[in-house]
Amino acid sequence: MTATLHTTTDIVEATAAFLADAVRPQVDQYTRNEQMPDDVLSGVTKLGLWAPFLPTSVGGPGVSWVTFGQLHMAIGRVDSSLRSILTAHSLVAESVRRWGTAAQKERWLPGLASGEQMASFCLTGNESGSASSVNDTHATSDGEGWVLSGTKKWTTSAQRSRLILVFADTPAGMTAFLVPRDTPGVSATPTSGMCGARANLLGEMHFDQVHLGPEAVLGPVGRAKAYVMTSALGVGRLSVAAGCVGIIEACLDLVVSYTKSRLVGNDRLLDKQLVRRKVSDMYCARRTGVLLVEHAAHLRDRRASRAIEESWIAKYPISEAAYTAASHAVELLGANGCSSDYPAFRYLGDAAVMRIIEGTSHIQQDIIADFAEHEFGISRIGTDDLVVERGGR
Amino acid sequence: MSVVRDEVRSDIHAWLKARLDQTISDDADIAQLGANSLFAMEFLVELENRFEIEIPTDALDQIDAITVNSMTDVVCRLHSEIAHTAGTRSGEL
């Protein structure tokens, strides 16, 4: 963090300037090339954006979750790959902040705040996908410590990360391990050719008989699913939801400016009723998205127990709306929307990824239906009470 | 601030009753309750907020299951630690 950024407003304004001057001019090119330029990552470091919620005592700017949401909306408006790198990093940083022992916090938080310990979050196994089961990665006790083996797919930042949070099966149940990248037996294979978030340094992580000390365990042994994973993905969904608001805003930037200047006969494209309907839907979706993100972030700032639930309710509809908005953007730009001359197609690929990461839309629906059943299906009223008028009276 | 064990227990019961619309026994595994697997974490955050504590990893490692009984113990123990630390500090002020 630079010494000059004292207030939240400073950080938000400096981030906006950085995104406009240093990221936007090159994002289309580096996304095509599936690279994340060093100057973008060093800019993130200078601004203290790696895990901005970390307190000043460990070198972070210590912003609120509401500000975190604003920052990820702004970043997502320009580059979903960068936002995705910061999402993964934030999951690990928040997990260490929340579950770390005093020694783990002292060892890792300063490097997580500065970005020196760029982090990856390794949950999805080779075959497990949405099941978030970890039966492809095992850790067994070797007396003093652990031996970890397995493979994790779709790992953001795998090509560059220094610290990896790995979820593995142990005899006691799912357990989380903090694994330094330079530990013998750890390797990464880049994954290329994705449709979206193409510059997020994706890869597969391999763990071959990796020996770890007892200090590698993060959070309660055997209970990582209920606690470490659940709390981390609460942050992840907040970040992805914010990033999706950014995608909708990017689509509005593109669609409004394009349809204002494009003429169909003597009319602006923007004056056509069917176009106006799509633009108004996008505009309302963006406003709804901002409110959902702010609400979920505000609950997190208040340490409210419903904050995790609200992160689901934010991520699901906003990621769907981002996909719809990007689809409108491609359509309204016509052939231009399908070309690499405009970013519409990049937004569509990014939005496709957002409906899948941090829990697919189908998983979200399943969980959210649980909330509905639990809140509205309770026994205060029976189905008989719902019958307005019985027949045959 | 210190807490009274019976008040902690009844406070936890009251919240669970309001949240789940049923009375939960003292030894029921909270991780098996609620709408889905998120409830265990929701319960933990609620305790932290309600009793102004942070439940560290080792507190969970020391118990077999998250129950009203075990978490009443955890809350009381963390509060007595806070009171002890505050007592030490107040001597400096």
PDB file of N, CA and C in Angstrom, chain A residues 290-330:
ATOM      1  N   VAL A 290     -26.207  -3.503  -7.860  1.00  0.00           N
ATOM      2  CA  VAL A 290     -25.490  -2.632  -6.909  1.00  0.00           C
ATOM      3  C   VAL A 290     -26.109  -2.776  -5.524  1.00  0.00           C
ATOM      4  N   LEU A 291     -27.435  -2.760  -5.485  1.00  0.00           N
ATOM      5  CA  LEU A 291     -28.113  -2.833  -4.180  1.00  0.00           C
ATOM      6  C   LEU A 291     -27.875  -4.185  -3.502  1.00  0.00           C
ATOM      7  N   LEU A 292     -27.919  -5.255  -4.271  1.00  0.00           N
ATOM      8  CA  LEU A 292     -27.684  -6.585  -3.688  1.00  0.00           C
ATOM      9  C   LEU A 292     -26.262  -6.711  -3.156  1.00  0.00           C
ATOM     10  N   VAL A 293     -25.307  -6.205  -3.923  1.00  0.00           N
ATOM     11  CA  VAL A 293     -23.901  -6.276  -3.479  1.00  0.00           C
ATOM     12  C   VAL A 293     -23.708  -5.421  -2.228  1.00  0.00           C
ATOM     13  N   GLU A 294     -24.250  -4.214  -2.263  1.00  0.00           N
ATOM     14  CA  GLU A 294     -24.092  -3.334  -1.091  1.00  0.00           C
ATOM     15  C   GLU A 294     -24.746  -3.949   0.149  1.00  0.00           C
ATOM     16  N   HIS A 295     -25.897  -4.564  -0.049  1.00  0.00           N
ATOM     17  CA  HIS A 295     -26.607  -5.164   1.081  1.00  0.00           C
ATOM     18  C   HIS A 295     -25.799  -6.323   1.670  1.00  0.00           C
ATOM     19  N   ALA A 296     -25.327  -7.219   0.799  1.00  0.00           N
ATOM     20  CA  ALA A 296     -24.546  -8.370   1.280  1.00  0.00           C
ATOM     21  C   ALA A 296     -23.262  -7.897   1.956  1.00  0.00           C
ATOM     22  N   ALA A 297     -22.629  -6.874   1.386  1.00  0.00           N
ATOM     23  CA  ALA A 297     -21.371  -6.366   1.958  1.00  0.00           C
ATOM     24  C   ALA A 297     -21.628  -5.677   3.298  1.00  0.00           C
ATOM     25  N   HIS A 298     -22.727  -4.958   3.354  1.00  0.00           N
ATOM     26  CA  HIS A 298     -23.083  -4.265   4.590  1.00  0.00           C
ATOM     27  C   HIS A 298     -23.330  -5.276   5.716  1.00  0.00           C
ATOM     28  N   LEU A 299     -24.019  -6.364   5.403  1.00  0.00           N
ATOM     29  CA  LEU A 299     -24.245  -7.406   6.414  1.00  0.00           C
ATOM     30  C   LEU A 299     -22.912  -7.990   6.884  1.00  0.00           C
ATOM     31  N   ARG A 300     -21.980  -8.129   5.962  1.00  0.00           N
ATOM     32  CA  ARG A 300     -20.660  -8.652   6.320  1.00  0.00           C
ATOM     33  C   ARG A 300     -19.919  -7.664   7.221  1.00  0.00           C
ATOM     34  N   ASP A 301     -20.032  -6.385   6.914  1.00  0.00           N
ATOM     35  CA  ASP A 301     -19.413  -5.374   7.778  1.00  0.00           C
ATOM     36  C   ASP A 301     -19.993  -5.426   9.190  1.00  0.00           C
ATOM     37  N   ARG A 302     -21.282  -5.714   9.280  1.00  0.00           N
ATOM     38  CA  ARG A 302     -21.951  -5.794  10.593  1.00  0.00           C
ATOM     39  C   ARG A 302     -21.733  -7.150  11.253  1.00  0.00           C
ATOM     40  N   ARG A 303     -21.029  -8.037  10.579  1.00  0.00           N
ATOM     41  CA  ARG A 303     -20.797  -9.413  11.050  1.00  0.00           C
ATOM     42  C   ARG A 303     -22.124 -10.125  11.297  1.00  0.00           C
ATOM     43  N   ALA A 304     -23.083  -9.849  10.443  1.00  0.00           N
ATOM     44  CA  ALA A 304     -24.403 -10.472  10.600  1.00  0.00           C
ATOM     45  C   ALA A 304     -24.353 -11.914  10.110  1.00  0.00           C
ATOM     46  N   SER A 305     -25.076 -12.786  10.806  1.00  0.00           N
ATOM     47  CA  SER A 305     -25.002 -14.217  10.468  1.00  0.00           C
ATOM     48  C   SER A 305     -25.650 -14.524   9.127  1.00  0.00           C
ATOM     49  N   ARG A 306     -26.497 -13.641   8.610  1.00  0.00           N
ATOM     50  CA  ARG A 306     -27.131 -13.898   7.309  1.00  0.00           C
ATOM     51  C   ARG A 306     -26.261 -13.450   6.134  1.00  0.00           C
ATOM     52  N   ALA A 307     -25.058 -12.945   6.418  1.00  0.00           N
ATOM     53  CA  ALA A 307     -24.221 -12.402   5.336  1.00  0.00           C
ATOM     54  C   ALA A 307     -23.881 -13.459   4.286  1.00  0.00           C
ATOM     55  N   ILE A 308     -23.629 -14.697   4.731  1.00  0.00           N
ATOM     56  CA  ILE A 308     -23.253 -15.740   3.765  1.00  0.00           C
ATOM     57  C   ILE A 308     -24.443 -16.068   2.866  1.00  0.00           C
ATOM     58  N   GLU A 309     -25.618 -16.204   3.490  1.00  0.00           N
ATOM     59  CA  GLU A 309     -26.831 -16.466   2.712  1.00  0.00           C
ATOM     60  C   GLU A 309     -27.069 -15.358   1.673  1.00  0.00           C
ATOM     61  N   GLU A 310     -26.857 -14.118   2.090  1.00  0.00           N
ATOM     62  CA  GLU A 310     -27.094 -13.002   1.167  1.00  0.00           C
ATOM     63  C   GLU A 310     -26.108 -13.009   0.005  1.00  0.00           C
ATOM     64  N   SER A 311     -24.910 -13.572   0.234  1.00  0.00           N
ATOM     65  CA  SER A 311     -23.948 -13.625  -0.871  1.00  0.00           C
ATOM     66  C   SER A 311     -24.452 -14.556  -1.979  1.00  0.00           C
ATOM     67  N   TRP A 312     -25.194 -15.598  -1.609  1.00  0.00           N
ATOM     68  CA  TRP A 312     -25.800 -16.473  -2.625  1.00  0.00           C
ATOM     69  C   TRP A 312     -26.875 -15.713  -3.383  1.00  0.00           C
ATOM     70  N   ILE A 313     -27.686 -14.974  -2.606  1.00  0.00           N
ATOM     71  CA  ILE A 313     -28.829 -14.289  -3.211  1.00  0.00           C
ATOM     72  C   ILE A 313     -28.358 -13.145  -4.104  1.00  0.00           C
ATOM     73  N   ALA A 314     -27.143 -12.661  -3.850  1.00  0.00           N
ATOM     74  CA  ALA A 314     -26.565 -11.637  -4.737  1.00  0.00           C
ATOM     75  C   ALA A 314     -25.950 -12.275  -5.979  1.00  0.00           C
ATOM     76  N   LYS A 315     -25.117 -13.289  -5.774  1.00  0.00           N
ATOM     77  CA  LYS A 315     -24.327 -13.826  -6.899  1.00  0.00           C
ATOM     78  C   LYS A 315     -25.203 -14.433  -7.987  1.00  0.00           C
ATOM     79  N   TYR A 316     -26.213 -15.199  -7.591  1.00  0.00           N
ATOM     80  CA  TYR A 316     -27.001 -15.916  -8.591  1.00  0.00           C
ATOM     81  C   TYR A 316     -27.716 -14.970  -9.585  1.00  0.00           C
ATOM     82  N   PRO A 317     -28.569 -14.055  -9.109  1.00  0.00           N
ATOM     83  CA  PRO A 317     -29.282 -13.241 -10.106  1.00  0.00           C
ATOM     84  C   PRO A 317     -28.370 -12.275 -10.864  1.00  0.00           C
ATOM     85  N   ILE A 318     -27.314 -11.785 -10.199  1.00  0.00           N
ATOM     86  CA  ILE A 318     -26.467 -10.808 -10.900  1.00  0.00           C
ATOM     87  C   ILE A 318     -25.627 -11.490 -11.976  1.00  0.00           C
ATOM     88  N   SER A 319     -25.169 -12.709 -11.689  1.00  0.00           N
ATOM     89  CA  SER A 319     -24.389 -13.388 -12.733  1.00  0.00           C
ATOM     90  C   SER A 319     -25.287 -13.744 -13.919  1.00  0.00           C
ATOM     91  N   GLU A 320     -26.526 -14.111 -13.637  1.00  0.00           N
ATOM     92  CA  GLU A 320     -27.469 -14.376 -14.736  1.00  0.00           C
ATOM     93  C   GLU A 320     -27.730 -13.099 -15.536  1.00  0.00           C
ATOM     94  N   ALA A 321     -27.916 -11.987 -14.801  1.00  0.00           N
ATOM     95  CA  ALA A 321     -28.192 -10.708 -15.471  1.00  0.00           C
ATOM     96  C   ALA A 321     -26.988 -10.255 -16.298  1.00  0.00           C
ATOM     97  N   ALA A 322     -25.794 -10.539 -15.813  1.00  0.00           N
ATOM     98  CA  ALA A 322     -24.590 -10.155 -16.563  1.00  0.00           C
ATOM     99  C   ALA A 322     -24.520 -10.936 -17.872  1.00  0.00           C
ATOM    100  N   TYR A 323     -24.892 -12.217 -17.809  1.00  0.00           N
ATOM    101  CA  TYR A 323     -24.872 -13.041 -19.022  1.00  0.00           C
ATOM    102  C   TYR A 323     -25.908 -12.523 -20.035  1.00  0.00           C
ATOM    103  N   THR A 324     -27.081 -12.185 -19.516  1.00  0.00           N
ATOM    104  CA  THR A 324     -28.126 -11.637 -20.394  1.00  0.00           C
ATOM    105  C   THR A 324     -27.681 -10.309 -20.993  1.00  0.00           C
ATOM    106  N   ALA A 325     -27.079  -9.454 -20.151  1.00  0.00           N
ATOM    107  CA  ALA A 325     -26.629  -8.134 -20.638  1.00  0.00           C
ATOM    108  C   ALA A 325     -25.557  -8.299 -21.714  1.00  0.00           C
ATOM    109  N   ALA A 326     -24.632  -9.225 -21.495  1.00  0.00           N
ATOM    110  CA  ALA A 326     -23.562  -9.432 -22.478  1.00  0.00           C
ATOM    111  C   ALA A 326     -24.132 -10.005 -23.775  1.00  0.00           C
ATOM    112  N   SER A 327     -25.141 -10.862 -23.619  1.00  0.00           N
ATOM    113  CA  SER A 327     -25.797 -11.420 -24.796  1.00  0.00           C
ATOM    114  C   SER A 327     -26.497 -10.299 -25.587  1.00  0.00           C
ATOM    115  N   HIS A 328     -27.165  -9.379 -24.884  1.00  0.00           N
ATOM    116  CA  HIS A 328     -27.783  -8.209 -25.542  1.00  0.00           C
ATOM    117  C   HIS A 328     -26.714  -7.381 -26.247  1.00  0.00           C
ATOM    118  N   ALA A 329     -25.571  -7.200 -25.581  1.00  0.00           N
ATOM    119  CA  ALA A 329     -24.516  -6.361 -26.159  1.00  0.00           C
ATOM    120  C   ALA A 329     -24.037  -6.957 -27.483  1.00  0.00           C
ATOM    121  N   VAL A 330     -23.823  -8.267 -27.493  1.00  0.00           N
ATOM    122  CA  VAL A 330     -23.388  -8.917 -28.739  1.00  0.00           C
ATOM    123  C   VAL A 330     -24.454  -8.722 -29.817  1.00  0.00           C
TER     124      VAL A 330
END
